Amino acid sequence: MTKRYQFGNPIETEAVLYKPDITKGECEWLQQSGRGFSCHLSRETIVYGLGESVRGINKRGWLYRSFCSDEPEHREDRHSLYGAHNFLLLSGDVYRKEDTEDALPGQKNIGFFFDTPGEIVFDIGYTKSDQMEITFSDFDLELYVMEGDSPDEVVSEFRELAGRSYIPPKWAFGYGQSRWSYETSDDVRKIAEEHKRLKIPLDSVYLDIDYMERYKDFTIDEKNFGDFDQLVREMKEEKIHLVPIIDAGVKIEEGYDVYEEGKEKGYFCKDENGEDFTVGVWPGKCHFPDMLNEEARHWFGDKYHLLTDRGIDGFWNDMNEPAIFYSEKRLEKVFSRMRELMGENLDIDTFFEMTGMVAGIANHREDYESFYHSYPYAPGDRKIRHDKVHNLYGYYMTRAAAESLEKLSPEKRILLFSRASYIGMHRYGGIWQGDNMSWWSHLLLNIKMMPSLNMCGFLYTGADLGGFGSDTTEELLLRFLSFGVFTPLMRNHAAKGTRRQEIYCFENIECFRDILKVRYRLLPYLYSEYMKAALRGTMMFRPLAFRYPGDKIARHVEDQLLLGEELMIAPVYEQNAIGRAVYIPERMKLFRFRGDSIDEERVYEKGYYFVDMPLGDICIFLREGHKIPVADSALRVENVPVEKLEIYSFGEKAEPYELYADDGETREYSLEKNIIRI
Ligand code: MIG
């Protein structure tokens, strides 16, 4: 049963689909104090949630700020990343307000969704280890409280409220190659050719900002991509999908139709004086389309047809926190102070003032406080200052695209994912996990993010495999991909200027090929698990604690995940590792995949073991009494021979497996029609 409370004058976000009647009075679990809430955390209570954030699956011990941020350094000292996912799940001895330390309330699972478009600070045992403090810039919110017998039950309740997760076309479960700096159509051809030559599977190639003419949305660079239509056709023949990026900022340029139209119709965000608000992003000076204004939103969304008309069937939306390189106001301030400092003998204070000032130009808080939206749910005249609704921008940009794409292509699904997000956006698109680095610690971070994101409804997700920033290594990429075998979005992506990280740039091609083969062999399973999670409102990836709540060790394992009802995975995330310690929470059988082969290895009883995991081996642990389907590998998703599946099981009486098989393309999803029990 979900309870809904209101505080202050909440601004509608459209995060949830259905709203239970308001419960009057106070919430029994949270102490209201000033502009926020607090609650006592007993030593054993685990706090899950917050989707895309730094640190562990258990969020205790840090302070998180829900404010969508263009944060290219996902270091553990950061407080925000790109998404704002204000869902928490407390599991353990959760106290009612009036409970005391010596009257243990007993095992509880309580979910909270704090629905407000502005900033929230979650101090989860950071200031005081046994205390959670949640503070709001504006104490105007809807609070949803869910109680369940298990964490899974709480999640399902929440997901029912929040609505069905986005479903991509099946081809989007294939391997994708991306890099910021594919600068010509021949660069793209080369990717396809090399993968073909080396027999490495590939379903998509991503186009970063380089394909546009001077970084203008919905344009194509005539010089370097003059044969765009031809390129799309050639790729289609190879069954490769091109997936272009779309940015939030619209370049200010006379004669550029998107700019001209937006200006004329008043569709851009405004400054204090009602003028179109100007910021610097990729193309230089830009305006932000007012994604919160329905008319502007539909206008922007309808522009995607310029690319779908040319055969494109997938997009990624970037910079929609929205990211701001600079505003003119900020630049002026900085430049004028710089001029003052120019002749000075800089000491420790002035030197750091200077470098800090420059480093702080981008994404400055004052800039977020100096522009306005026209939002139908804003009180009064619809006009609302950006920072008050900041966390909705990426959501509404992606919704703009999704709504228009559904009109343009009512039959066929289109791939769509975003960088910034708010809960609610999970119905319209997926997300990628932003600008990670080619660091081992980020591989672990990305593993830990999966269940947290799934709770919040984000199922179509994955990290930049190999790492986006800084130079990758062959070994790191191999391990990243070995984990990526399981994530719905499996994309190798890297920043301009970093070491090339397309598979063919490395020595050990065989090993890479082996890993990708396993992805395609597991596709019937992965796709089924995805579809069931989306259609039933469950999680594809779960922490071990969800299934083994009474097992003290399992409760605290954060580097292994459950996948569906059947599997446990334990990815390697350390350099030079030959394997790793794995906690087996119940009898399980190890299946070792290597390219086209599968070794059914030993059965493990509950306990800790060291399991060998040489590069290129993919290990999965199957629970007793379960089975999974495995296909032959293929070079494209559509060529995976789904009619001829092998079944691998563990135990005499394995439960039937629910295989979900549809055409992977149309928008008619039905569990009844498409599930086959095998
Ligand atoms: O500030 O388009 O996260 O994936 O390659 C960088 C260039 C802008 C950030 C995205 C990244 C993309 C890059 N973009």
XYZ file of C-alpha atoms and ligand atoms in Angstrom:
692
model
C 0.000 0.000 0.000
C 1.399 3.348 -1.008
C 0.681 6.427 1.005
C 0.923 9.886 -0.398
C 1.603 13.012 1.618
C 1.858 16.627 0.612
C 4.098 19.298 2.046
C 3.901 22.963 1.124
C 2.730 23.627 -2.417
C 4.207 20.903 -4.568
C 4.868 21.580 -8.233
C 3.669 18.759 -10.441
C 6.524 16.875 -12.124
C 4.675 14.048 -13.894
C 7.059 11.585 -12.365
C 4.345 9.178 -11.337
C 1.380 7.918 -13.302
C -1.137 7.364 -10.620
C -1.650 9.113 -7.333
C -3.243 7.531 -4.309
C -5.464 9.801 -2.212
C -3.579 12.093 0.087
C -3.012 10.813 3.590
C -3.613 13.589 6.061
C -1.264 14.109 8.946
C 2.366 13.289 9.337
C 4.363 10.435 7.962
C 5.006 7.930 10.711
C 8.551 7.177 9.596
C 9.988 10.638 9.116
C 10.429 13.423 11.601
C 9.609 16.738 10.017
C 12.049 19.441 10.932
C 12.175 22.846 9.308
C 12.801 22.361 5.613
C 13.231 18.657 5.732
C 12.968 15.290 7.362
C 15.089 13.188 9.568
C 15.042 9.648 10.767
C 17.081 7.412 12.977
C 19.089 4.647 11.316
C 19.749 1.541 13.338
C 23.128 -0.047 12.846
C 21.844 -2.825 10.602
C 19.614 -0.771 8.343
C 20.651 -0.610 4.730
C 19.698 2.431 2.697
C 19.269 1.644 -0.983
C 18.352 3.917 -3.841
C 19.349 7.231 -5.426
C 19.868 5.588 -8.826
C 22.773 7.216 -10.560
C 25.104 8.302 -7.747
C 28.625 7.803 -6.522
C 29.633 5.223 -3.910
C 28.026 1.959 -2.922
C 24.791 0.078 -3.261
C 24.249 0.838 0.417
C 24.210 4.629 0.384
C 25.013 5.043 4.068
C 28.018 7.120 5.024
C 27.891 9.934 2.503
C 26.051 13.048 1.477
C 24.282 13.112 -1.874
C 22.866 16.122 -3.608
C 20.039 15.573 -6.013
C 20.797 18.169 -8.668
C 21.440 16.941 -12.214
C 25.083 17.766 -12.868
C 27.433 17.714 -15.791
C 30.096 16.046 -13.674
C 32.898 14.507 -15.722
C 34.711 13.284 -12.640
C 32.760 10.568 -10.917
C 35.025 10.660 -7.933
C 33.849 9.484 -4.594
C 34.144 12.969 -3.140
C 31.413 14.210 -5.483
C 27.814 14.568 -4.420
C 25.881 14.627 -7.692
C 25.943 12.998 -11.071
C 23.668 13.486 -14.089
C 20.431 12.065 -12.743
C 18.101 13.027 -9.915
C 16.522 9.841 -8.620
C 14.919 10.658 -5.301
C 13.925 7.171 -4.305
C 15.180 5.552 -1.099
C 14.552 2.109 0.259
C 15.300 1.419 3.895
C 15.675 -2.199 4.809
C 16.302 -3.422 8.330
C 15.183 -2.132 11.682
C 13.402 0.937 10.485
C 12.165 3.109 13.306
C 8.911 4.885 13.557
C 9.332 8.369 14.906
C 8.229 7.362 18.366
C 10.268 4.150 18.520
C 13.202 4.146 20.867
C 16.547 2.443 20.568
C 15.586 -0.238 23.080
C 12.265 -1.047 21.497
C 13.475 -2.560 18.260
C 10.793 -2.210 15.656
C 11.767 -5.367 13.770
C 12.531 -5.988 10.120
C 10.925 -3.513 7.794
C 11.221 -2.438 4.210
C 10.108 1.099 3.554
C 10.389 3.035 0.331
C 10.284 6.812 -0.018
C 9.922 8.816 -3.170
C 10.460 12.549 -2.703
C 8.836 14.143 -5.692
C 10.005 17.697 -6.179
C 11.741 19.276 -9.157
C 14.316 21.255 -7.170
C 17.382 20.369 -5.170
C 17.430 17.881 -2.310
C 20.312 17.000 -0.019
C 20.419 13.480 1.367
C 22.712 13.246 4.348
C 22.675 9.520 4.949
C 24.703 8.937 8.061
C 27.281 11.491 6.967
C 26.954 14.087 9.704
C 25.779 11.563 12.272
C 26.268 7.907 11.532
C 22.895 6.870 12.937
C 20.902 9.659 11.413
C 19.457 10.456 8.013
C 18.684 14.094 7.236
C 16.934 15.125 4.062
C 16.727 18.811 3.274
C 15.002 20.598 0.434
C 15.741 23.951 -1.159
C 11.994 24.325 -1.376
C 9.992 22.344 1.068
C 7.198 21.763 -1.411
C 6.837 18.160 -2.320
C 4.789 15.064 -2.664
C 6.053 12.204 -0.586
C 5.176 8.629 -1.474
C 5.750 5.985 1.154
C 5.678 2.295 0.364
C 5.802 -0.525 2.841
C 6.511 -4.107 1.894
C 7.475 -7.490 3.253
C 10.582 -7.504 1.112
C 12.664 -4.932 -0.737
C 11.359 -6.398 -3.997
C 7.817 -5.771 -2.927
C 8.577 -2.142 -2.150
C 10.255 -1.692 -5.511
C 7.302 -3.221 -7.338
C 4.902 -0.938 -5.545
C 6.970 2.041 -6.482
C 7.340 0.984 -10.068
C 3.638 0.482 -10.400
C 3.223 4.090 -9.390
C 5.982 5.337 -11.659
C 4.859 3.475 -14.765
C 6.367 1.042 -17.217
C 10.003 1.446 -18.134
C 11.055 2.312 -21.639
C 11.515 -0.547 -24.080
C 14.117 -0.199 -26.827
C 14.191 -2.131 -30.077
C 15.873 -5.480 -29.760
C 18.813 -4.493 -31.942
C 19.761 -2.017 -29.209
C 20.857 -4.998 -27.129
C 23.662 -5.592 -29.603
C 27.177 -4.266 -29.317
C 27.673 -0.599 -30.188
C 30.835 1.266 -31.048
C 31.138 4.921 -30.242
C 33.750 7.602 -29.913
C 33.671 11.356 -29.830
C 35.667 12.145 -32.989
C 34.287 10.028 -35.817
C 34.736 13.010 -38.037
C 33.843 11.776 -41.500
C 31.573 9.195 -43.022
C 34.685 7.244 -43.934
C 35.592 7.028 -40.249
C 32.242 5.348 -39.735
C 32.753 3.024 -42.687
C 36.062 2.011 -41.264
C 34.475 0.906 -37.980
C 32.021 -1.283 -39.839
C 34.699 -2.715 -42.105
C 37.136 -3.537 -39.349
C 34.523 -5.291 -37.267
C 33.430 -7.232 -40.311
C 36.966 -8.172 -41.276
C 37.708 -9.438 -37.794
C 34.286 -11.071 -37.376
C 33.441 -9.030 -34.336
C 29.721 -8.537 -33.737
C 28.395 -5.010 -34.144
C 24.851 -3.652 -34.268
C 25.358 0.071 -34.018
C 27.780 2.901 -34.532
C 27.201 6.131 -32.632
C 27.644 9.558 -34.125
C 28.902 12.145 -31.677
C 28.749 15.915 -32.230
C 31.205 15.668 -35.123
C 28.479 14.743 -37.618
C 26.708 18.068 -37.202
C 27.456 21.246 -39.011
C 29.206 23.424 -36.429
C 27.453 21.491 -33.646
C 23.994 22.598 -34.712
C 21.239 20.191 -33.717
C 19.447 18.430 -36.584
C 22.005 19.475 -39.181
C 24.551 17.338 -40.972
C 27.986 18.525 -41.870
C 28.053 18.822 -45.658
C 31.791 18.623 -45.948
C 32.521 15.529 -43.890
C 29.169 13.776 -44.032
C 28.006 14.979 -47.444
C 27.068 11.431 -48.385
C 25.055 10.872 -45.210
C 22.098 9.233 -46.955
C 24.391 6.929 -48.806
C 26.168 6.088 -45.542
C 22.889 5.259 -43.817
C 21.945 3.004 -46.751
C 25.263 1.207 -46.739
C 25.044 0.636 -43.011
C 21.472 -0.606 -43.363
C 22.693 -3.180 -45.824
C 25.179 -4.300 -43.232
C 22.406 -4.236 -40.612
C 24.218 -1.572 -38.656
C 22.249 1.240 -37.040
C 23.660 4.753 -36.861
C 22.790 6.549 -33.648
C 23.350 10.327 -33.676
C 23.661 12.548 -30.624
C 21.365 15.520 -29.982
C 22.429 18.324 -27.659
C 20.289 20.549 -25.502
C 21.666 23.903 -26.656
C 20.545 25.456 -29.952
C 23.203 27.522 -31.672
C 22.519 31.204 -32.181
C 23.108 31.729 -35.873
C 21.227 33.856 -38.326
C 19.561 31.702 -40.935
C 19.714 28.481 -38.929
C 16.079 27.425 -39.039
C 15.867 25.825 -35.608
C 17.241 28.974 -34.058
C 15.098 31.297 -36.165
C 11.900 29.412 -35.465
C 12.587 29.038 -31.763
C 13.261 32.728 -31.476
C 10.251 33.795 -33.430
C 7.871 31.552 -31.551
C 9.342 32.370 -28.158
C 10.341 28.781 -27.428
C 13.633 29.477 -25.669
C 14.234 29.930 -21.963
C 14.208 33.580 -20.938
C 16.465 35.682 -18.749
C 15.292 38.096 -16.016
C 14.357 40.680 -18.613
C 12.365 38.335 -20.778
C 15.090 38.094 -23.433
C 16.196 34.714 -24.747
C 18.761 33.422 -22.267
C 22.208 32.998 -23.775
C 24.763 30.422 -22.673
C 27.914 29.047 -24.189
C 27.989 25.341 -24.936
C 29.457 23.345 -27.849
C 28.534 25.548 -30.742
C 29.463 28.712 -28.831
C 26.521 30.902 -27.908
C 23.251 29.044 -27.603
C 19.705 29.202 -26.320
C 17.997 26.444 -24.397
C 14.678 25.312 -25.833
C 12.139 25.499 -23.028
C 11.514 21.786 -22.715
C 9.079 22.425 -19.856
C 6.747 24.395 -22.069
C 4.569 21.825 -23.892
C 4.396 23.764 -27.110
C 8.139 24.283 -27.269
C 8.652 20.684 -26.285
C 6.549 19.364 -29.133
C 8.260 21.707 -31.521
C 11.704 20.480 -30.470
C 10.614 16.845 -30.439
C 9.208 17.106 -33.935
C 12.645 18.117 -35.217
C 13.903 14.575 -34.721
C 12.032 13.712 -37.891
C 14.752 15.486 -39.856
C 16.894 12.502 -38.994
C 14.308 9.724 -38.898
C 13.318 10.824 -42.408
C 16.841 9.969 -43.421
C 16.686 6.473 -42.041
C 17.874 7.047 -38.470
C 16.208 4.966 -35.764
C 18.113 5.788 -32.603
C 19.270 8.845 -30.641
C 21.164 9.846 -27.537
C 20.397 13.140 -25.826
C 23.374 14.882 -24.290
C 24.190 17.944 -22.156
C 20.648 18.127 -20.835
C 21.324 18.743 -17.140
C 21.509 21.288 -18.844
C 25.272 21.762 -19.010
C 26.507 25.334 -19.256
C 30.069 26.110 -20.266
C 29.608 29.775 -19.502
C 27.142 32.611 -19.431
C 28.105 36.054 -20.630
C 27.477 37.479 -17.204
C 29.873 35.019 -15.612
C 32.552 35.550 -18.215
C 32.391 39.286 -17.663
C 32.810 38.858 -13.942
C 35.745 36.530 -14.343
C 37.469 38.582 -17.027
C 37.145 41.779 -15.059
C 38.606 40.213 -11.926
C 41.351 38.704 -14.082
C 42.256 42.119 -15.386
C 42.590 43.329 -11.830
C 44.835 40.418 -10.983
C 46.994 40.777 -14.066
C 49.685 43.028 -12.635
C 49.579 41.555 -9.134
C 52.097 39.476 -7.271
C 49.811 36.465 -6.819
C 50.001 34.836 -3.411
C 48.295 31.754 -2.107
C 44.949 33.485 -1.817
C 44.875 35.325 -5.088
C 46.430 32.474 -7.043
C 43.794 30.019 -5.891
C 41.107 32.609 -6.289
C 42.174 32.926 -9.902
C 42.340 29.223 -10.734
C 39.164 28.520 -8.799
C 37.347 31.249 -10.627
C 38.261 29.791 -13.995
C 37.450 26.243 -12.932
C 34.105 27.460 -11.623
C 32.910 29.114 -14.811
C 31.050 26.061 -16.057
C 27.710 25.012 -14.586
C 27.684 27.897 -12.151
C 24.864 27.982 -9.687
C 24.151 31.651 -10.342
C 23.561 30.862 -13.993
C 20.975 28.263 -13.076
C 19.297 30.981 -11.037
C 19.134 33.436 -13.873
C 16.816 31.937 -16.434
C 13.160 31.052 -16.590
C 10.755 28.499 -17.942
C 7.140 28.671 -18.818
C 5.822 25.580 -17.067
C 2.102 24.817 -16.994
C 2.296 23.571 -13.417
C 4.145 26.576 -12.054
C 2.029 28.649 -9.717
C 0.585 31.905 -11.054
C 1.669 32.934 -14.503
C 3.583 29.726 -15.373
C 6.888 31.539 -15.187
C 9.374 29.743 -12.973
C 13.063 30.167 -12.256
C 15.157 27.363 -13.610
C 16.813 26.163 -10.393
C 13.367 25.477 -8.914
C 12.662 22.904 -11.608
C 16.230 22.092 -12.587
C 15.941 18.325 -12.302
C 13.207 18.141 -14.924
C 15.086 19.524 -17.898
C 16.693 16.306 -19.154
C 13.504 14.400 -18.436
C 11.424 16.753 -20.557
C 13.956 16.902 -23.364
C 13.884 13.141 -23.678
C 10.142 13.092 -23.317
C 9.937 15.626 -26.125
C 11.831 13.260 -28.362
C 9.940 10.162 -27.251
C 6.495 11.676 -27.746
C 7.317 12.915 -31.212
C 9.070 9.720 -32.193
C 6.059 7.729 -31.154
C 3.916 9.867 -33.448
C 6.415 9.592 -36.276
C 6.911 5.913 -35.835
C 3.838 4.462 -34.172
C 4.749 0.946 -35.205
C 8.458 0.661 -34.733
C 10.385 1.260 -31.525
C 13.161 3.820 -31.631
C 16.295 3.720 -29.520
C 16.504 6.678 -27.181
C 18.616 7.390 -24.160
C 19.675 10.436 -22.268
C 22.387 11.703 -20.002
C 20.333 13.699 -17.481
C 17.180 12.221 -16.009
C 14.539 12.383 -13.322
C 12.265 9.543 -12.284
C 9.447 9.571 -14.806
C 11.876 9.805 -17.681
C 12.386 6.061 -17.344
C 9.107 5.704 -19.261
C 10.493 7.565 -22.260
C 14.081 6.468 -22.626
C 17.124 4.899 -21.064
C 20.236 6.575 -19.755
C 23.915 5.988 -20.137
C 26.028 6.470 -17.077
C 27.873 9.526 -18.308
C 31.512 10.439 -18.503
C 33.265 7.783 -16.483
C 37.026 7.359 -16.752
C 39.158 4.483 -17.889
C 39.707 3.596 -14.267
C 39.294 0.270 -12.527
C 37.413 1.989 -9.723
C 34.827 3.156 -12.236
C 34.205 -0.349 -13.453
C 33.258 -1.206 -9.890
C 31.180 1.949 -9.570
C 29.270 1.065 -12.723
C 28.568 -2.419 -11.386
C 27.139 -0.944 -8.215
C 24.952 1.511 -10.078
C 22.985 -1.153 -11.901
C 20.640 -2.242 -9.092
C 20.244 1.313 -7.821
C 19.137 2.444 -11.262
C 16.850 -0.530 -11.735
C 14.987 0.285 -8.527
C 14.245 3.721 -9.904
C 12.881 2.294 -13.148
C 15.943 2.809 -15.325
C 16.442 -0.534 -16.996
C 17.948 0.403 -20.331
C 21.326 1.539 -19.140
C 25.032 0.857 -19.256
C 28.350 2.596 -18.792
C 30.822 3.795 -21.373
C 32.668 0.508 -21.650
C 36.415 0.904 -21.540
C 35.890 4.255 -19.853
C 35.149 7.610 -21.469
C 37.869 9.931 -20.173
C 41.600 9.109 -19.966
C 43.466 6.266 -21.649
C 42.147 2.755 -21.432
C 44.200 -0.442 -21.513
C 43.483 -3.666 -23.275
C 42.942 -5.436 -20.001
C 40.586 -2.794 -18.619
C 38.525 -2.807 -21.780
C 38.325 -6.602 -21.711
C 37.077 -6.549 -18.140
C 34.672 -3.695 -18.812
C 33.227 -5.624 -21.743
C 33.020 -8.804 -19.692
C 30.710 -6.944 -17.346
C 29.010 -5.161 -20.258
C 28.003 -8.572 -21.629
C 25.139 -8.333 -19.131
C 24.105 -4.679 -19.301
C 21.233 -3.799 -21.659
C 23.210 -0.967 -23.225
C 26.553 -2.426 -24.307
C 28.490 0.434 -25.798
C 32.200 1.109 -26.084
C 32.577 4.895 -25.932
C 35.538 7.207 -25.432
C 36.404 10.866 -25.410
C 38.246 12.696 -28.104
C 41.958 12.847 -27.415
C 42.098 9.634 -25.422
C 43.727 6.424 -26.606
C 41.710 4.716 -29.334
C 39.646 1.946 -27.875
C 37.878 0.252 -30.753
C 38.442 -3.454 -30.347
C 40.511 -3.684 -33.509
C 43.104 -1.324 -32.037
C 44.272 -4.033 -29.659
C 46.309 -7.215 -29.935
C 44.185 -9.817 -28.339
C 41.331 -9.822 -30.871
C 40.416 -13.429 -30.223
C 39.744 -12.663 -26.608
C 37.501 -9.700 -27.429
C 35.633 -11.779 -29.964
C 35.069 -14.488 -27.386
C 33.507 -12.007 -25.006
C 31.173 -10.491 -27.578
C 30.095 -13.901 -28.757
C 28.854 -14.626 -25.275
C 26.758 -11.468 -25.306
C 24.949 -12.670 -28.424
C 24.628 -16.205 -27.099
C 22.950 -14.862 -23.975
C 20.656 -12.496 -25.860
C 17.492 -14.600 -25.636
C 18.027 -14.714 -21.904
C 18.993 -11.060 -21.466
C 16.169 -9.811 -23.639
C 13.659 -11.970 -21.772
C 14.896 -10.706 -18.442
C 14.696 -7.144 -19.676
C 11.169 -7.470 -20.989
C 9.893 -9.199 -17.889
C 11.469 -6.564 -15.659
C 9.932 -3.784 -17.743
C 6.486 -5.318 -18.031
C 6.254 -6.544 -14.456
C 7.947 -3.590 -12.802
C 10.748 -5.667 -11.337
C 14.513 -5.314 -11.337
C 16.811 -7.040 -13.775
C 19.837 -6.590 -11.498
C 19.422 -6.976 -7.764
C 21.722 -6.813 -4.766
C 22.294 -10.206 -3.134
C 20.641 -8.862 0.001
C 17.292 -8.788 -1.744
C 17.175 -12.543 -2.067
C 19.183 -13.544 0.994
C 18.127 -10.990 3.611
C 18.982 -13.291 6.505
C 22.504 -14.015 5.267
C 24.848 -11.600 6.988
C 27.528 -11.851 4.330
C 25.217 -11.735 1.317
C 23.583 -8.678 2.826
C 26.803 -6.762 2.461
C 28.218 -8.054 -0.809
C 28.311 -5.171 -3.271
C 30.522 -6.480 -6.072
C 28.322 -9.343 -7.182
C 24.813 -9.016 -8.588
C 21.813 -11.192 -9.129
C 20.548 -11.230 -12.675
C 16.949 -12.346 -13.041
C 15.767 -15.293 -10.977
C 18.458 -17.538 -12.315
C 21.916 -16.056 -12.220
C 24.546 -14.454 -10.120
C 27.444 -12.602 -11.705
C 30.746 -11.650 -10.123
C 32.684 -9.396 -12.489
C 36.439 -8.892 -12.167
C 37.326 -5.246 -11.591
C 40.989 -5.349 -10.653
C 44.095 -5.038 -12.738
C 46.169 -8.197 -13.263
C 43.591 -10.344 -11.527
C 43.537 -14.021 -12.468
C 40.174 -14.503 -10.830
C 38.440 -13.299 -7.737
C 36.878 -14.255 -4.464
C 33.213 -15.015 -4.913
C 30.625 -15.406 -2.214
C 28.193 -18.176 -3.010
C 24.995 -17.534 -1.048
C 23.345 -20.882 -1.870
C 24.151 -23.980 -3.947
C 25.076 -22.816 -7.418
C 26.664 -24.228 -10.508
C 29.336 -22.420 -12.415
C 29.059 -22.210 -16.196
C 32.142 -20.942 -17.912
C 31.562 -19.415 -21.341
C 34.421 -18.986 -23.742
C 33.413 -17.886 -27.218
C 31.406 -20.768 -28.664
C 32.068 -23.182 -25.848
C 30.484 -23.670 -22.466
C 32.026 -25.654 -19.647
C 29.697 -26.841 -16.986
C 31.963 -26.678 -14.054
C 31.585 -27.610 -10.476
C 28.789 -27.110 -8.064
C 29.549 -24.752 -5.212
C 28.034 -25.024 -1.793
C 27.363 -21.840 0.153
C 30.605 -20.120 1.150
C 33.588 -18.135 -0.076
C 35.714 -19.418 -2.950
C 38.423 -18.210 -5.202
C 37.254 -18.651 -8.783
C 39.676 -18.473 -11.692
C 38.563 -15.946 -14.274
C 41.175 -15.511 -16.952
C 40.600 -12.724 -19.463
C 37.974 -13.721 -21.981
C 36.131 -16.232 -19.795
C 32.620 -15.238 -18.790
C 31.473 -16.945 -15.619
C 27.894 -17.226 -14.548
C 26.544 -18.908 -11.442
C 23.226 -20.679 -11.897
C 20.937 -21.234 -8.922
C 19.808 -24.743 -8.201
C 16.458 -25.580 -9.732
C 16.826 -23.132 -12.571
C 17.742 -23.093 -16.217
C 18.675 -20.650 -18.911
C 18.469 -20.638 -22.676
C 21.619 -20.153 -24.725
C 21.808 -19.482 -28.454
C 24.573 -19.800 -30.980
C 26.431 -16.587 -31.441
C 25.902 -14.246 -34.361
C 27.311 -11.028 -35.730
C 24.009 -9.155 -35.453
C 21.122 -9.341 -33.029
C 18.687 -10.185 -35.790
C 20.807 -13.151 -36.798
C 20.847 -14.813 -33.404
C 19.166 -18.167 -34.090
C 16.398 -17.945 -31.517
C 14.554 -20.942 -32.908
C 17.318 -23.232 -31.818
C 18.150 -22.713 -28.185
C 20.124 -24.930 -25.893
C 18.974 -25.187 -22.337
C 21.429 -25.326 -19.485
C 20.064 -26.258 -16.139
C 21.123 -27.121 -12.649
C 19.169 -29.648 -10.661
C 16.864 -32.548 -11.473
C 13.680 -30.574 -11.343
C 14.500 -27.208 -12.790
C 11.603 -24.799 -12.978
C 10.513 -23.927 -16.487
C 12.144 -20.812 -17.852
C 9.924 -18.014 -19.082
C 11.330 -17.050 -22.416
C 10.026 -13.784 -23.794
C 10.116 -13.712 -27.562
C 8.523 -11.014 -29.691
C 9.557 -9.427 -32.964
C 11.798 -7.022 -31.081
C 10.522 -4.184 -33.163
C 6.867 -3.308 -32.799
C 5.361 -1.608 -29.800
C 2.934 -4.307 -28.833
C 4.218 -5.835 -25.683
C 2.368 -8.631 -24.059
C 3.562 -11.065 -21.458
C 0.685 -13.431 -22.159
C 1.304 -13.540 -25.868
C 5.041 -13.599 -25.884
C 6.101 -15.809 -23.015
C 6.943 -19.385 -23.756
C 7.721 -21.676 -20.873
C 10.605 -23.921 -21.743
O 31.264 17.843 -22.757
O 29.621 15.173 -27.296
O 28.811 12.659 -21.971
O 29.450 11.053 -24.141
O 31.072 12.161 -26.125
C 31.347 16.717 -23.544
C 30.839 15.018 -26.656
C 30.091 16.539 -24.349
C 29.534 14.574 -23.154
C 29.009 13.197 -23.252
C 29.948 12.348 -24.045
C 30.141 12.939 -25.420
C 30.652 14.375 -25.292
N 29.721 15.157 -24.486
